[in-house]
mmCIF file of C-alpha atoms in Angstrom:
data_model
loop_
_atom_site.group_PDB
_atom_site.id
_atom_site.type_symbol
_atom_site.label_atom_id
_atom_site.label_comp_id
_atom_site.label_asym_id
_atom_site.label_seq_id
_atom_site.Cartn_x
_atom_site.Cartn_y
_atom_site.Cartn_z
ATOM 1 C CA MET A 1 -0.075 0.129 -0.080
ATOM 2 C CA ASN A 2 1.071 3.407 -0.835
ATOM 3 C CA ARG A 3 2.704 5.299 2.143
ATOM 4 C CA ARG A 4 0.897 8.425 1.097
ATOM 5 C CA ALA A 5 -2.567 6.677 1.508
ATOM 6 C CA PRO A 6 -3.331 8.238 4.866
ATOM 7 C CA ILE A 7 -2.369 11.614 3.464
ATOM 8 C CA ILE A 8 -4.569 11.131 0.460
ATOM 9 C CA ALA A 9 -7.345 9.864 2.595
ATOM 10 C CA GLY A 10 -6.880 12.910 4.792
ATOM 11 C CA VAL A 11 -6.825 15.298 1.905
ATOM 12 C CA ILE A 12 -9.943 13.676 0.395
ATOM 13 C CA SER A 13 -11.877 13.668 3.889
ATOM 14 C CA ALA A 14 -10.760 17.311 4.285
ATOM 15 C CA ALA A 15 -11.922 18.220 0.651
ATOM 16 C CA VAL A 16 -15.285 16.413 1.198
ATOM 17 C CA ALA A 17 -15.823 18.031 4.515
ATOM 18 C CA LEU A 18 -14.898 21.410 2.932
ATOM 19 C CA LEU A 19 -17.304 20.896 0.071
ATOM 20 C CA ALA A 20 -20.112 19.878 2.490
ATOM 21 C CA VAL A 21 -19.572 23.010 4.412
ATOM 22 C CA VAL A 22 -19.311 25.210 1.420
ATOM 23 C CA LEU A 23 -22.178 23.640 -0.629
ATOM 24 C CA LEU A 24 -24.444 22.703 2.163
ATOM 25 C CA VAL A 25 -23.744 24.148 5.502
ATOM 26 C CA LEU A 26 -22.801 27.815 4.698
ATOM 27 C CA PRO A 27 -25.871 28.344 2.248
ATOM 28 C CA LYS A 28 -28.088 26.961 4.820
ATOM 29 C CA MET A 29 -26.659 28.999 7.447
ATOM 30 C CA GLY A 30 -26.998 32.013 5.170
ATOM 31 C CA ASP A 31 -30.768 31.066 4.579
ATOM 32 C CA VAL A 32 -31.167 30.817 8.435
ATOM 33 C CA SER A 33 -29.386 34.310 8.937
ATOM 34 C CA THR A 34 -31.586 35.937 6.247
ATOM 35 C CA THR A 35 -34.768 34.424 7.452
ATOM 36 C CA GLU A 36 -33.917 35.473 11.031
ATOM 37 C CA GLU A 37 -33.377 39.011 9.632
ATOM 38 C CA GLU A 38 -36.769 38.946 7.988
ATOM 39 C CA LEU A 39 -38.382 37.627 11.166
ATOM 40 C CA GLN A 40 -36.772 40.471 13.180
ATOM 41 C CA SER A 41 -37.956 43.023 10.721
ATOM 42 C CA ALA A 42 -41.323 41.381 10.814
ATOM 43 C CA GLU A 43 -41.345 41.550 14.593
ATOM 44 C CA ASP A 44 -40.111 45.320 14.481
ATOM 45 C CA GLN A 45 -43.056 45.878 11.969
ATOM 46 C CA GLU A 46 -45.404 44.300 14.470
ATOM 47 C CA VAL A 47 -44.381 46.728 17.188
ATOM 48 C CA ALA A 48 -44.785 49.652 14.766
ATOM 49 C CA LEU A 49 -48.181 48.385 13.535
ATOM 50 C CA ALA A 50 -49.404 47.650 17.198
ATOM 51 C CA ALA A 51 -48.398 51.243 18.024
ATOM 52 C CA GLN A 52 -50.052 52.532 14.960
ATOM 53 C CA LEU A 53 -53.319 50.438 15.737
ATOM 54 C CA ALA A 54 -53.213 51.717 19.449
ATOM 55 C CA ALA A 55 -53.113 55.360 18.149
ATOM 56 C CA LEU A 56 -56.048 54.554 15.786
ATOM 57 C CA GLN A 57 -57.963 53.089 18.614
ATOM 58 C CA ASP A 58 -57.277 56.217 20.644
ATOM 59 C CA ALA A 59 -58.535 58.271 17.628
ATOM 60 C CA GLU A 60 -61.487 56.093 17.405
ATOM 61 C CA ALA A 61 -62.321 56.539 21.068
ATOM 62 C CA ALA A 62 -61.643 60.420 20.715
ATOM 63 C CA ALA A 63 -63.651 60.543 17.258
ATOM 64 C CA PRO A 64 -66.734 62.336 18.863
ATOM 65 C CA GLU A 65 -64.507 65.026 20.381
ATOM 66 C CA THR A 66 -62.337 65.310 17.157
ATOM 67 C CA GLU A 67 -65.568 65.809 15.204
ATOM 68 C CA GLN A 68 -66.714 68.460 17.626
ATOM 69 C CA GLU A 69 -63.322 70.243 17.208
ATOM 70 C CA ILE A 70 -63.581 70.174 13.608
ATOM 71 C CA GLY A 71 -67.337 71.418 13.767
ATOM 72 C CA ALA A 72 -65.977 74.342 15.904
ATOM 73 C CA ILE A 73 -63.133 75.315 13.597
ATOM 74 C CA GLU A 74 -65.739 74.989 10.602
ATOM 75 C CA GLU A 75 -67.905 77.466 12.609
ATOM 76 C CA GLN A 76 -64.817 79.735 12.748
ATOM 77 C CA VAL A 77 -63.987 79.051 9.270
ATOM 78 C CA PRO A 78 -67.042 78.168 7.441
ATOM 79 C CA PRO A 79 -67.107 76.487 4.071
ATOM 80 C CA THR A 80 -68.817 79.355 2.472
ATOM 81 C CA ALA A 81 -68.684 83.261 3.039
ATOM 82 C CA ASN A 82 -72.091 83.184 4.812
ATOM 83 C CA LEU A 83 -72.661 86.959 4.835
ATOM 84 C CA PRO A 84 -76.005 86.662 6.413
ATOM 85 C CA SER A 85 -74.622 85.050 9.490
ATOM 86 C CA LEU A 86 -71.737 87.549 9.603
ATOM 87 C CA PHE A 87 -74.358 90.483 9.507
ATOM 88 C CA ARG A 88 -76.211 88.981 12.459
ATOM 89 C CA LEU A 89 -72.989 88.189 14.464
ATOM 90 C CA LEU A 90 -71.832 91.846 13.954
ATOM 91 C CA GLN A 91 -75.114 93.334 14.667
ATOM 92 C CA GLY A 92 -75.257 91.144 17.889
ATOM 93 C CA ALA A 93 -71.993 92.405 18.893
ATOM 94 C CA ALA A 94 -72.852 95.983 18.237
ATOM 95 C CA ASP A 95 -76.013 95.488 20.278
ATOM 96 C CA ARG A 96 -74.344 93.780 23.241
ATOM 97 C CA SER A 97 -71.799 96.619 23.384
ATOM 98 C CA ALA A 98 -74.166 99.525 22.992
ATOM 99 C CA VAL A 99 -72.529 100.932 19.920
ATOM 100 C CA ASP A 100 -74.363 102.101 16.854
ATOM 101 C CA PHE A 101 -73.502 99.679 13.943
ATOM 102 C CA PHE A 102 -72.891 102.389 11.448
ATOM 103 C CA SER A 103 -71.423 100.520 8.300
ATOM 104 C CA PHE A 104 -70.139 97.277 7.119
ATOM 105 C CA SER A 105 -68.322 96.957 3.648
ATOM 106 C CA PRO A 106 -67.156 93.371 3.165
ATOM 107 C CA GLY A 107 -64.558 93.097 0.671
ATOM 108 C CA THR A 108 -64.225 90.614 -2.147
ATOM 109 C CA PRO A 109 -62.861 87.361 -0.862
ATOM 110 C CA ALA A 110 -59.208 86.769 -1.658
ATOM 111 C CA PRO A 111 -57.700 83.443 -1.638
ATOM 112 C CA ASN A 112 -54.480 82.955 0.050
ATOM 113 C CA ALA A 113 -51.275 81.876 -1.734
ATOM 114 C CA ALA A 114 -51.635 78.110 -0.688
ATOM 115 C CA GLY A 115 -55.184 78.210 -1.852
ATOM 116 C CA THR A 116 -56.503 76.825 1.368
ATOM 117 C CA TYR A 117 -58.905 79.536 2.402
ATOM 118 C CA SER A 118 -60.033 82.984 1.470
ATOM 119 C CA SER A 119 -59.895 85.952 3.619
ATOM 120 C CA ILE A 120 -62.714 88.679 3.395
ATOM 121 C CA ALA A 121 -61.247 92.090 4.311
ATOM 122 C CA SER A 122 -64.212 94.029 5.568
ATOM 123 C CA GLN A 123 -64.469 97.718 6.723
ATOM 124 C CA VAL A 124 -66.573 98.154 10.000
ATOM 125 C CA THR A 125 -67.463 101.575 11.384
ATOM 126 C CA VAL A 126 -69.246 101.876 14.690
ATOM 127 C CA SER A 127 -69.740 104.842 17.016
ATOM 128 C CA GLY A 128 -70.103 104.890 20.703
ATOM 129 C CA GLY A 129 -68.360 105.596 24.023
ATOM 130 C CA TYR A 130 -64.659 104.526 24.531
ATOM 131 C CA PHE A 131 -65.399 101.604 26.614
ATOM 132 C CA ALA A 132 -68.392 100.470 24.479
ATOM 133 C CA ILE A 133 -66.112 100.674 21.555
ATOM 134 C CA ASP A 134 -63.659 98.513 23.549
ATOM 135 C CA GLU A 135 -66.300 96.105 24.427
ATOM 136 C CA PHE A 136 -67.330 95.816 20.723
ATOM 137 C CA LEU A 137 -63.751 95.074 19.871
ATOM 138 C CA PHE A 138 -63.516 92.351 22.527
ATOM 139 C CA LEU A 139 -66.697 90.892 21.094
ATOM 140 C CA LEU A 140 -65.274 90.979 17.697
ATOM 141 C CA GLU A 141 -62.236 89.081 18.851
ATOM 142 C CA THR A 142 -64.201 86.434 20.539
ATOM 143 C CA LEU A 143 -66.937 86.013 17.837
ATOM 144 C CA PRO A 144 -67.771 82.261 17.072
ATOM 145 C CA ARG A 145 -66.446 83.173 13.572
ATOM 146 C CA ALA A 146 -62.829 83.747 13.186
ATOM 147 C CA ALA A 147 -62.162 87.604 12.924
ATOM 148 C CA LYS A 148 -58.743 89.371 12.965
ATOM 149 C CA VAL A 149 -58.690 93.198 13.200
ATOM 150 C CA THR A 150 -55.818 94.344 11.017
ATOM 151 C CA THR A 151 -56.165 98.143 11.352
ATOM 152 C CA LEU A 152 -58.273 100.252 13.612
ATOM 153 C CA ALA A 153 -58.812 103.957 13.932
ATOM 154 C CA VAL A 154 -60.609 105.785 16.812
ATOM 155 C CA THR A 155 -61.575 109.274 16.312
ATOM 156 C CA PRO A 156 -64.059 111.646 17.626
ATOM 157 C CA SER A 157 -67.390 111.136 16.320
ATOM 158 C CA GLY A 158 -68.806 113.747 13.918
ATOM 159 C CA ALA A 159 -66.883 116.402 11.900
ATOM 160 C CA SER A 160 -64.205 118.616 13.362
ATOM 161 C CA THR A 161 -64.617 122.349 12.954
ATOM 162 C CA GLY A 162 -60.770 122.572 12.435
ATOM 163 C CA GLY A 163 -59.857 123.275 16.152
ATOM 164 C CA THR A 164 -57.620 120.879 17.954
ATOM 165 C CA THR A 165 -59.589 120.539 21.266
ATOM 166 C CA LEU A 166 -62.408 118.339 20.568
ATOM 167 C CA SER A 167 -64.292 117.422 23.827
ATOM 168 C CA THR A 168 -66.770 114.636 22.895
ATOM 169 C CA SER A 169 -67.590 111.275 24.522
ATOM 170 C CA ASN A 170 -68.794 109.864 21.415
ATOM 171 C CA LEU A 171 -66.112 108.026 19.165
ATOM 172 C CA GLN A 172 -66.092 106.528 15.958
ATOM 173 C CA LEU A 173 -64.172 103.335 15.400
ATOM 174 C CA GLN A 174 -63.127 102.246 12.021
ATOM 175 C CA VAL A 175 -61.675 98.852 11.701
ATOM 176 C CA THR A 176 -60.474 96.621 8.905
ATOM 177 C CA VAL A 177 -61.364 93.091 9.934
ATOM 178 C CA GLU A 178 -60.675 89.896 8.205
ATOM 179 C CA PHE A 179 -63.087 87.116 8.035
ATOM 180 C CA TYR A 180 -62.339 83.717 6.643
ATOM 181 C CA THR A 181 -63.909 80.965 4.594
ATOM 182 C CA THR A 182 -62.518 77.749 3.238
ATOM 183 C CA ASP A 183 -64.276 78.396 -0.053
ATOM 184 C CA VAL A 184 -61.304 79.689 -2.230
ATOM 185 C CA SER A 185 -63.906 80.917 -4.810
ATOM 186 C CA ALA A 186 -66.244 83.022 -3.031
ATOM 187 C CA GLY A 187 -67.892 86.307 -3.725
ATOM 188 C CA PRO A 188 -69.523 87.880 -6.682
ATOM 189 C CA GLY A 189 -68.618 86.117 -10.048
ATOM 190 C CA SER A 190 -67.278 83.079 -8.196
ATOM 191 C CA ILE A 191 -68.463 79.450 -8.376
ATOM 192 C CA PRO A 192 -71.388 79.103 -6.232
ATOM 193 C CA GLY A 193 -71.140 76.875 -3.066
ATOM 194 C CA PRO A 194 -68.219 75.691 -1.115
ATOM 195 C CA SER A 195 -64.929 74.669 -2.772
ATOM 196 C CA GLU A 196 -64.841 70.891 -3.226
ATOM 197 C CA THR A 197 -61.164 70.550 -2.310
ATOM 198 C CA THR A 198 -61.373 72.380 1.136
ATOM 199 C CA GLY A 199 -65.044 72.262 2.103
ATOM 200 C CA THR A 200 -64.933 68.898 3.490
ATOM 201 C CA GLY A 201 -68.020 69.165 5.583
ATOM 202 C CA ALA A 202 -67.115 66.364 7.831
ATOM 203 C CA MET B 1 7.064 -14.508 27.867
ATOM 204 C CA SER B 2 7.996 -12.402 25.063
ATOM 205 C CA GLN B 3 6.189 -12.330 21.534
ATOM 206 C CA VAL B 4 8.039 -12.570 18.503
ATOM 207 C CA ASN B 5 6.429 -10.998 15.210
ATOM 208 C CA LEU B 6 7.529 -13.228 12.440
ATOM 209 C CA LEU B 7 5.827 -11.084 9.673
ATOM 210 C CA PRO B 8 8.038 -9.492 7.267
ATOM 211 C CA PRO B 9 8.817 -5.761 7.819
ATOM 212 C CA GLU B 10 7.033 -4.809 4.500
ATOM 213 C CA LEU B 11 3.785 -6.430 5.626
ATOM 214 C CA ARG B 12 4.093 -4.647 9.153
ATOM 215 C CA GLU B 13 4.496 -1.359 7.517
ATOM 216 C CA ARG B 14 1.566 -2.068 5.119
ATOM 217 C CA GLN B 15 -0.624 -2.968 8.083
ATOM 218 C CA ALA B 16 0.334 0.259 9.875
ATOM 219 C CA ILE B 17 -0.319 2.354 6.772
ATOM 220 C CA ARG B 18 -3.729 0.707 6.357
ATOM 221 C CA ARG B 19 -4.366 1.356 10.198
ATOM 222 C CA ARG B 20 -3.424 4.924 9.853
ATOM 223 C CA THR B 21 -5.354 5.302 6.568
ATOM 224 C CA SER B 22 -8.477 3.738 8.256
ATOM 225 C CA LEU B 23 -8.023 6.108 11.269
ATOM 226 C CA VAL B 24 -7.784 9.073 8.932
ATOM 227 C CA ALA B 25 -10.785 7.911 7.000
ATOM 228 C CA ALA B 26 -12.771 7.307 10.170
ATOM 229 C CA ALA B 27 -11.676 10.736 11.280
ATOM 230 C CA GLY B 28 -12.980 12.285 8.117
ATOM 231 C CA LEU B 29 -16.107 10.378 8.349
ATOM 232 C CA GLY B 30 -16.621 11.675 11.923
ATOM 233 C CA VAL B 31 -16.086 15.150 10.772
ATOM 234 C CA LEU B 32 -18.598 14.537 7.950
ATOM 235 C CA ALA B 33 -20.977 13.182 10.486
ATOM 236 C CA LEU B 34 -20.595 16.302 12.726
ATOM 237 C CA ILE B 35 -21.041 18.407 9.737
ATOM 238 C CA GLY B 36 -24.299 16.450 8.765
ATOM 239 C CA ILE B 37 -25.558 16.917 12.326
ATOM 240 C CA PHE B 38 -24.742 20.547 12.193
ATOM 241 C CA TYR B 39 -26.508 20.755 8.790
ATOM 242 C CA PHE B 40 -29.514 18.867 10.101
ATOM 243 C CA PHE B 41 -29.807 21.454 12.981
ATOM 244 C CA GLN B 42 -29.517 24.321 10.541
ATOM 245 C CA VAL B 43 -32.444 22.764 8.600
ATOM 246 C CA GLN B 44 -34.434 22.551 11.663
ATOM 247 C CA ARG B 45 -33.585 25.915 12.672
ATOM 248 C CA LEU B 46 -34.544 27.310 9.172
ATOM 249 C CA SER B 47 -37.751 25.465 9.372
ATOM 250 C CA ASP B 48 -38.702 26.916 12.739
ATOM 251 C CA VAL B 49 -37.690 30.514 11.845
ATOM 252 C CA GLN B 50 -39.679 30.265 8.569
ATOM 253 C CA SER B 51 -42.594 28.961 10.642
ATOM 254 C CA ASP B 52 -42.304 31.899 13.021
ATOM 255 C CA LEU B 53 -41.909 34.228 10.156
ATOM 256 C CA GLU B 54 -45.217 32.877 8.618
ATOM 257 C CA ALA B 55 -46.913 33.316 12.083
ATOM 258 C CA GLN B 56 -45.506 36.734 12.320
ATOM 259 C CA GLY B 57 -46.737 37.734 8.814
ATOM 260 C CA SER B 58 -50.009 36.394 9.691
ATOM 261 C CA ARG B 59 -50.075 38.616 12.834
ATOM 262 C CA ASN B 60 -48.823 41.592 10.857
ATOM 263 C CA ALA B 61 -51.566 41.068 8.183
ATOM 264 C CA GLN B 62 -54.192 40.882 10.876
ATOM 265 C CA LEU B 63 -52.886 44.155 12.371
ATOM 266 C CA GLU B 64 -52.741 45.740 8.924
ATOM 267 C CA SER B 65 -56.412 44.792 8.394
ATOM 268 C CA GLN B 66 -57.387 46.179 11.724
ATOM 269 C CA ILE B 67 -55.589 49.503 10.786
ATOM 270 C CA ALA B 68 -57.162 49.617 7.458
ATOM 271 C CA SER B 69 -60.502 49.277 9.070
ATOM 272 C CA LEU B 70 -59.790 52.147 11.389
ATOM 273 C CA GLN B 71 -58.269 54.369 8.566
ATOM 274 C CA GLU B 72 -61.300 56.753 8.733
ATOM 275 C CA PHE B 73 -60.195 57.818 12.153
ATOM 276 C CA ALA B 74 -56.656 58.718 10.994
ATOM 277 C CA ASP B 75 -58.263 60.732 8.169
ATOM 278 C CA LEU B 76 -60.390 62.586 10.795
ATOM 279 C CA GLN B 77 -57.293 63.258 12.843
ATOM 280 C CA ALA B 78 -55.492 64.535 9.653
ATOM 281 C CA GLU B 79 -58.415 66.755 8.937
ATOM 282 C CA LEU B 80 -58.238 68.163 12.412
ATOM 283 C CA ALA B 81 -54.622 68.855 12.164
ATOM 284 C CA SER B 82 -54.970 70.582 8.820
ATOM 285 C CA LYS B 83 -57.774 72.707 10.249
ATOM 286 C CA GLU B 84 -55.802 73.706 13.346
ATOM 287 C CA ALA B 85 -52.783 74.608 11.202
ATOM 288 C CA LEU B 86 -55.329 76.764 9.112
ATOM 289 C CA LEU B 87 -56.483 78.458 12.298
ATOM 290 C CA GLY B 88 -52.835 78.998 13.330
ATOM 291 C CA GLU B 89 -52.081 80.648 9.963
ATOM 292 C CA ILE B 90 -55.142 82.865 10.160
ATOM 293 C CA PHE B 91 -54.380 84.172 13.608
ATOM 294 C CA VAL B 92 -50.791 84.702 13.281
ATOM 295 C CA ASN B 93 -49.642 88.058 14.908
ATOM 296 C CA GLU B 94 -53.204 88.763 16.048
ATOM 297 C CA VAL B 95 -53.356 91.607 18.388
ATOM 298 C CA SER B 96 -56.050 92.138 20.935
ATOM 299 C CA TRP B 97 -57.134 95.690 20.164
ATOM 300 C CA SER B 98 -59.625 95.735 23.063
ATOM 301 C CA SER B 99 -56.854 94.957 25.449
ATOM 302 C CA ALA B 100 -54.786 97.813 23.669
ATOM 303 C CA LEU B 101 -57.496 100.434 24.119
ATOM 304 C CA LEU B 102 -57.709 99.215 27.951
ATOM 305 C CA ASP B 103 -54.047 99.622 28.282
ATOM 306 C CA VAL B 104 -54.360 103.113 26.649
ATOM 307 C CA SER B 105 -56.934 104.216 28.987
ATOM 308 C CA ARG B 106 -54.584 102.963 32.012
ATOM 309 C CA VAL B 107 -51.419 104.796 30.950
ATOM 310 C CA ILE B 108 -52.804 107.961 29.420
ATOM 311 C CA PRO B 109 -51.959 110.862 31.995
ATOM 312 C CA ASP B 110 -54.669 112.919 33.409
ATOM 313 C CA ALA B 111 -53.556 116.112 31.840
ATOM 314 C CA SER B 112 -53.996 114.929 28.268
ATOM 315 C CA TYR B 113 -56.391 113.576 25.890
ATOM 316 C CA LEU B 114 -56.387 111.937 22.446
ATOM 317 C CA THR B 115 -57.935 113.118 19.391
ATOM 318 C CA ASN B 116 -56.991 110.178 17.204
ATOM 319 C CA LEU B 117 -55.873 106.625 17.751
ATOM 320 C CA THR B 118 -54.877 104.191 15.119
ATOM 321 C CA GLY B 119 -53.312 100.834 15.012
ATOM 322 C CA GLN B 120 -52.359 98.279 12.373
ATOM 323 C CA VAL B 121 -50.976 94.784 12.209
ATOM 324 C CA THR B 122 -48.197 94.395 9.790
ATOM 325 C CA PRO B 123 -49.446 92.162 6.785
ATOM 326 C CA THR B 124 -48.029 88.648 6.943
ATOM 327 C CA VAL B 125 -47.791 88.443 3.146
ATOM 328 C CA VAL B 126 -44.202 87.963 2.212
ATOM 329 C CA GLY B 127 -42.815 91.092 0.665
ATOM 330 C CA GLU B 128 -45.471 93.232 1.920
ATOM 331 C CA ALA B 129 -44.092 95.303 4.895
ATOM 332 C CA ALA B 130 -45.724 98.111 6.751
ATOM 333 C CA THR B 131 -43.946 101.213 7.498
ATOM 334 C CA GLY B 132 -43.498 102.161 11.258
ATOM 335 C CA PRO B 133 -44.716 105.231 12.833
ATOM 336 C CA THR B 134 -41.069 106.676 12.646
ATOM 337 C CA GLY B 135 -41.052 106.058 8.776
ATOM 338 C CA VAL B 136 -38.359 103.307 8.923
ATOM 339 C CA THR B 137 -38.691 99.731 7.770
ATOM 340 C CA PRO B 138 -39.731 97.769 10.754
ATOM 341 C CA ASP B 139 -37.681 95.166 12.377
ATOM 342 C CA ALA B 140 -38.652 91.555 11.595
ATOM 343 C CA SER B 141 -39.630 90.900 15.277
ATOM 344 C CA LEU B 142 -42.249 93.847 14.956
ATOM 345 C CA ILE B 143 -45.757 92.925 14.222
ATOM 346 C CA GLY B 144 -47.371 96.208 13.962
ATOM 347 C CA ASN B 145 -47.761 99.571 15.258
ATOM 348 C CA MET B 146 -49.955 102.371 16.808
ATOM 349 C CA THR B 147 -50.131 105.985 16.324
ATOM 350 C CA PHE B 148 -51.811 108.739 18.576
ATOM 351 C CA ALA B 149 -52.557 112.297 18.316
ATOM 352 C CA GLY B 150 -53.776 114.393 21.242
ATOM 353 C CA VAL B 151 -53.350 117.442 23.368
ATOM 354 C CA ALA B 152 -51.427 117.543 26.590
ATOM 355 C CA ASN B 153 -51.042 120.191 29.283
ATOM 356 C CA GLN B 154 -47.278 120.832 29.763
ATOM 357 C CA THR B 155 -44.438 118.810 27.862
ATOM 358 C CA GLU B 156 -43.907 116.819 31.165
ATOM 359 C CA THR B 157 -47.269 115.193 30.416
ATOM 360 C CA ILE B 158 -46.031 114.067 26.939
ATOM 361 C CA ALA B 159 -42.843 112.788 28.480
ATOM 362 C CA THR B 160 -44.867 110.829 31.072
ATOM 363 C CA TRP B 161 -47.108 109.578 28.333
ATOM 364 C CA LEU B 162 -44.088 108.192 26.513
ATOM 365 C CA THR B 163 -42.642 106.564 29.454
ATOM 366 C CA ARG B 164 -45.872 104.869 30.467
ATOM 367 C CA LEU B 165 -46.477 103.511 26.914
ATOM 368 C CA GLU B 166 -43.151 101.841 27.085
ATOM 369 C CA GLU B 167 -44.331 100.151 30.228
ATOM 370 C CA VAL B 168 -47.038 98.095 28.428
ATOM 371 C CA ARG B 169 -45.930 94.634 27.437
ATOM 372 C CA GLY B 170 -45.057 94.352 23.727
ATOM 373 C CA TRP B 171 -45.092 98.138 23.213
ATOM 374 C CA VAL B 172 -41.780 99.450 22.174
ATOM 375 C CA ASN B 173 -40.102 102.341 20.361
ATOM 376 C CA ALA B 174 -42.495 104.989 21.597
ATOM 377 C CA TRP B 175 -41.623 108.092 19.711
ATOM 378 C CA VAL B 176 -43.126 111.677 19.413
ATOM 379 C CA ASN B 177 -43.247 112.821 15.868
ATOM 380 C CA SER B 178 -44.401 116.269 16.817
ATOM 381 C CA ALA B 179 -45.428 118.428 19.685
ATOM 382 C CA GLN B 180 -46.488 121.858 19.063
ATOM 383 C CA GLU B 181 -47.710 124.518 21.639
ATOM 384 C CA ASP B 182 -51.146 125.903 20.683
ATOM 385 C CA ALA B 183 -50.415 129.492 21.506
ATOM 386 C CA PRO B 184 -47.266 131.256 23.117
ATOM 387 C CA PHE B 185 -47.012 130.547 26.758
ATOM 388 C CA SER B 186 -50.281 128.530 26.724
ATOM 389 C CA ARG B 187 -48.391 125.319 27.674
ATOM 390 C CA ILE B 188 -51.040 123.445 25.827
ATOM 391 C CA TYR B 189 -49.322 121.069 23.257
ATOM 392 C CA THR B 190 -50.858 119.323 20.397
ATOM 393 C CA PHE B 191 -48.759 116.135 19.832
ATOM 394 C CA SER B 192 -48.647 113.062 17.732
ATOM 395 C CA ASN B 193 -46.640 109.978 18.476
ATOM 396 C CA GLY B 194 -46.444 106.278 17.718
ATOM 397 C CA LEU B 195 -45.091 103.099 18.938
ATOM 398 C CA ASP B 196 -44.198 99.668 17.726
ATOM 399 C CA LEU B 197 -45.781 96.382 18.607
ATOM 400 C CA THR B 198 -43.639 93.302 19.252
ATOM 401 C CA GLN B 199 -44.723 89.593 19.359
ATOM 402 C CA ASP B 200 -45.333 90.050 23.033
ATOM 403 C CA ALA B 201 -48.482 92.247 22.143
ATOM 404 C CA ALA B 202 -49.948 89.545 20.148
ATOM 405 C CA THR B 203 -52.669 87.294 21.677
ATOM 406 C CA ALA B 204 -51.913 83.718 22.792
ATOM 407 C CA ARG B 205 -53.201 82.445 19.415
ATOM 408 C CA GLY B 206 -51.491 85.146 17.496
ATOM 409 C CA GLN B 207 -48.224 83.712 19.074
ATOM 410 C CA GLY B 208 -49.166 80.234 18.092
ATOM 411 C CA VAL B 209 -49.817 79.240 21.601
ATOM 412 C CA ALA B 210 -52.858 76.979 22.022
ATOM 413 C CA PRO B 211 -55.488 78.846 24.065
#
């Protein structure tokens, strides 16, 4: 027998073992590793999905309040210009603050740059005492409908005779106040009704 | 009693080689057996992991299905968030003018009265800046201004008026544009002045703080 037979047997054994490791074991280990990674990823995904589900379940539980909040905001920024309601609100504020509701000139609604709402810059003039005017401004700021006074001017009521010393307790308040609607096509010449894109009416 | 091996040395050597070859082959087979066992465990493990993965996939699919059924509530939340953002945009830099008028009534000195009061909020549209009462382009942190015209007895009254205006939160840069005596030695002055409004003068919602 060849003296190198043990060496040959060893080499053959090592080669077969190496082939077995390379062709069978290593691919299988790779498969196991890949599948474990997929499992880990799926487990992570489950955690994220569970958190998302919990958040949605919370949202479901809070849905009545959410709808109320949306309703309240839609009352502040209605889906149409709704001038009749605006007239009534302003007249109500004037009556409650004991000022004379002198004039109201709503401007043409102008959509904002993003096209999400229109602002109606309006001129309102009332006359009354200083604190009555102050009360009117407060009521304007707390109307159910969103209103933002951007300019105001308080002057003595009635025409001045040219003198500098006017002594009157009756004042005139002129304000530019912005009202808002989610209707981006409001006012004369516009498409009637609320805008479909923004007036969700939920 | 001693043993005597009568085999020829060639045969003895052959036997030794055969033994060594057999040992090496046996060792090789042992290693292969170990590899086989290891492979078997890997197959088992792969099967277990795949089974776990399928179960996990099934659980995830169930969760996704539940999430899909609750999607309308996510839409509702998104709608609320967008409407809140809309309100935030609308009320940015809002000033409570009713509070401002109250503040004026608190700080105006006794020996004076106003004949005119105006106020304005700087437009929030980009590139559209209002001019301040002093005629300069306002600082970015300023959100508006107020101007006053009135009559005061003594210049000290006007000085007090200016000092008190600066004491109101959010009112800065109080400035007199003119103060003119009505008649020589009358000590009655007609004045006009103004001030700037900072973010502090804005309402909570105007500052983006939830009411």
